[in-house]
């Protein structure tokens, strides 16, 4: 892929995951030619999730019986993540 000059792909911020990348700013390079895109050009919305767990293993009657006490908490900070982390964006290569 190649970046078209004078076009900013970061201008689109509609909140819809299918419109996070402005595909009209990119075109396919000619066959046999490498594109000029750098690494990490696209950034997705942040995904925040904090999980916490505590385990305690206890031996009962020597080594024959074992018991595990477990406490787990998911999404402790109660952050809302409204978009998925993976999506498929269609790209025609015509700049449309």
PDB file of C-alpha atoms in Angstrom:
ATOM      1  CA  UNK A   1       0.000   0.000   0.000  1.00  0.00           C
ATOM      2  CA  UNK A   2       1.080   3.546  -0.565  1.00  0.00           C
ATOM      3  CA  UNK A   3       0.075   6.774   1.151  1.00  0.00           C
ATOM      4  CA  UNK A   4      -1.324   9.468  -1.148  1.00  0.00           C
ATOM      5  CA  UNK A   5       0.293  12.897  -0.666  1.00  0.00           C
ATOM      6  CA  UNK A   6      -1.881  15.663   0.756  1.00  0.00           C
ATOM      7  CA  UNK A   7      -4.339  13.254   2.373  1.00  0.00           C
ATOM      8  CA  UNK A   8      -4.632  12.719   6.119  1.00  0.00           C
ATOM      9  CA  UNK A   9      -5.995   9.272   7.060  1.00  0.00           C
ATOM     10  CA  UNK A  10      -6.521  10.394  10.672  1.00  0.00           C
ATOM     11  CA  UNK A  11      -9.302  12.888   9.830  1.00  0.00           C
ATOM     12  CA  UNK A  12     -12.112  10.328  10.139  1.00  0.00           C
ATOM     13  CA  UNK A  13     -13.382   9.998  13.718  1.00  0.00           C
ATOM     14  CA  UNK A  14     -17.039   9.015  13.421  1.00  0.00           C
ATOM     15  CA  UNK A  15     -16.828   6.489  16.256  1.00  0.00           C
ATOM     16  CA  UNK A  16     -17.937   3.712  13.914  1.00  0.00           C
ATOM     17  CA  UNK A  17     -15.292   0.979  13.792  1.00  0.00           C
ATOM     18  CA  UNK A  18     -15.754   0.531  10.054  1.00  0.00           C
ATOM     19  CA  UNK A  19     -14.796   4.163   9.432  1.00  0.00           C
ATOM     20  CA  UNK A  20     -11.676   4.530  11.569  1.00  0.00           C
ATOM     21  CA  UNK A  21      -9.429   4.479   8.490  1.00  0.00           C
ATOM     22  CA  UNK A  22      -9.957   6.798   5.536  1.00  0.00           C
ATOM     23  CA  UNK A  23      -9.361   4.315   2.703  1.00  0.00           C
ATOM     24  CA  UNK A  24      -9.421   7.022   0.017  1.00  0.00           C
ATOM     25  CA  UNK A  25      -5.986   8.137   1.290  1.00  0.00           C
ATOM     26  CA  UNK A  26      -4.324   4.897   0.176  1.00  0.00           C
ATOM     27  CA  UNK A  27      -3.685   3.100  -3.090  1.00  0.00           C
ATOM     28  CA  UNK A  28      -2.034  -0.162  -4.112  1.00  0.00           C
ATOM     29  CA  UNK A  29       1.490   0.234  -5.519  1.00  0.00           C
ATOM     30  CA  UNK A  30       2.351  -0.970  -9.000  1.00  0.00           C
ATOM     31  CA  UNK A  31       3.151  -4.694  -9.271  1.00  0.00           C
ATOM     32  CA  UNK A  32       6.721  -5.400  -8.154  1.00  0.00           C
ATOM     33  CA  UNK A  33       7.035  -2.079  -6.285  1.00  0.00           C
ATOM     34  CA  UNK A  34       7.101  -1.872  -2.496  1.00  0.00           C
ATOM     35  CA  UNK A  35       4.721   0.530  -0.799  1.00  0.00           C
ATOM     36  CA  UNK A  36       5.851   3.503   1.265  1.00  0.00           C
ATOM     37  CA  UNK A  37       3.805   2.999   4.434  1.00  0.00           C
ATOM     38  CA  UNK A  38       5.695   2.911   7.709  1.00  0.00           C
ATOM     39  CA  UNK A  39       5.081   0.640  10.670  1.00  0.00           C
ATOM     40  CA  UNK A  40       2.270   1.279  13.154  1.00  0.00           C
ATOM     41  CA  UNK A  41       0.427   3.748  10.940  1.00  0.00           C
ATOM     42  CA  UNK A  42      -3.023   2.745  12.183  1.00  0.00           C
ATOM     43  CA  UNK A  43      -4.087   3.141  15.806  1.00  0.00           C
ATOM     44  CA  UNK A  44      -7.269   1.670  17.226  1.00  0.00           C
ATOM     45  CA  UNK A  45      -9.230   3.140  20.130  1.00  0.00           C
ATOM     46  CA  UNK A  46      -7.795   2.213  23.506  1.00  0.00           C
ATOM     47  CA  UNK A  47      -8.990  -1.009  25.118  1.00  0.00           C
ATOM     48  CA  UNK A  48      -8.743  -0.878  28.897  1.00  0.00           C
ATOM     49  CA  UNK A  49      -9.364  -3.874  31.103  1.00  0.00           C
ATOM     50  CA  UNK A  50      -7.925  -4.649  34.525  1.00  0.00           C
ATOM     51  CA  UNK A  51      -8.357  -8.135  35.988  1.00  0.00           C
ATOM     52  CA  UNK A  52      -7.126  -9.314  39.385  1.00  0.00           C
ATOM     53  CA  UNK A  53      -6.841 -12.756  40.970  1.00  0.00           C
ATOM     54  CA  UNK A  54      -5.475 -14.188  44.216  1.00  0.00           C
ATOM     55  CA  UNK A  55      -4.756 -17.890  44.799  1.00  0.00           C
ATOM     56  CA  UNK A  56      -3.832 -19.751  47.974  1.00  0.00           C
ATOM     57  CA  UNK A  57      -2.929 -23.438  47.829  1.00  0.00           C
ATOM     58  CA  UNK A  58      -3.374 -25.376  51.069  1.00  0.00           C
ATOM     59  CA  UNK A  59      -2.267 -28.927  51.830  1.00  0.00           C
ATOM     60  CA  UNK A  60      -4.690 -31.018  53.890  1.00  0.00           C
ATOM     61  CA  UNK A  61      -3.638 -34.208  55.720  1.00  0.00           C
ATOM     62  CA  UNK A  62      -0.041 -34.009  54.588  1.00  0.00           C
ATOM     63  CA  UNK A  63       0.426 -34.230  50.843  1.00  0.00           C
ATOM     64  CA  UNK A  64      -2.604 -36.374  49.976  1.00  0.00           C
ATOM     65  CA  UNK A  65      -5.304 -33.699  49.768  1.00  0.00           C
ATOM     66  CA  UNK A  66      -4.962 -30.219  48.374  1.00  0.00           C
ATOM     67  CA  UNK A  67      -7.350 -27.295  48.463  1.00  0.00           C
ATOM     68  CA  UNK A  68      -7.186 -24.023  46.594  1.00  0.00           C
ATOM     69  CA  UNK A  69      -8.804 -20.774  47.723  1.00  0.00           C
ATOM     70  CA  UNK A  70      -9.395 -18.441  44.805  1.00  0.00           C
ATOM     71  CA  UNK A  71     -10.669 -14.872  44.434  1.00  0.00           C
ATOM     72  CA  UNK A  72     -11.028 -13.305  40.987  1.00  0.00           C
ATOM     73  CA  UNK A  73     -12.243  -9.895  39.840  1.00  0.00           C
ATOM     74  CA  UNK A  74     -12.774  -8.903  36.204  1.00  0.00           C
ATOM     75  CA  UNK A  75     -12.844  -5.332  34.846  1.00  0.00           C
ATOM     76  CA  UNK A  76     -12.132  -3.861  38.276  1.00  0.00           C
ATOM     77  CA  UNK A  77     -12.169  -0.239  37.086  1.00  0.00           C
ATOM     78  CA  UNK A  78     -15.462  -0.782  35.225  1.00  0.00           C
ATOM     79  CA  UNK A  79     -14.213   0.712  31.937  1.00  0.00           C
ATOM     80  CA  UNK A  80     -16.643   0.673  29.042  1.00  0.00           C
ATOM     81  CA  UNK A  81     -15.099  -0.546  25.771  1.00  0.00           C
ATOM     82  CA  UNK A  82     -17.595   0.224  23.033  1.00  0.00           C
ATOM     83  CA  UNK A  83     -15.654  -1.111  20.048  1.00  0.00           C
ATOM     84  CA  UNK A  84     -14.165  -4.473  19.218  1.00  0.00           C
ATOM     85  CA  UNK A  85     -10.409  -4.818  18.829  1.00  0.00           C
ATOM     86  CA  UNK A  86     -10.523  -6.666  15.523  1.00  0.00           C
ATOM     87  CA  UNK A  87     -12.341  -5.710  12.369  1.00  0.00           C
ATOM     88  CA  UNK A  88     -12.072  -6.108   8.616  1.00  0.00           C
ATOM     89  CA  UNK A  89     -11.946  -2.920   6.596  1.00  0.00           C
ATOM     90  CA  UNK A  90     -12.603  -3.310   2.882  1.00  0.00           C
ATOM     91  CA  UNK A  91     -10.160  -1.667   0.513  1.00  0.00           C
ATOM     92  CA  UNK A  92     -10.735  -1.559  -3.226  1.00  0.00           C
ATOM     93  CA  UNK A  93      -7.453   0.063  -4.269  1.00  0.00           C
ATOM     94  CA  UNK A  94      -9.271   2.627  -6.409  1.00  0.00           C
ATOM     95  CA  UNK A  95      -9.240   5.356  -3.759  1.00  0.00           C
ATOM     96  CA  UNK A  96     -13.000   5.179  -3.308  1.00  0.00           C
TER      97      UNK A  96
END
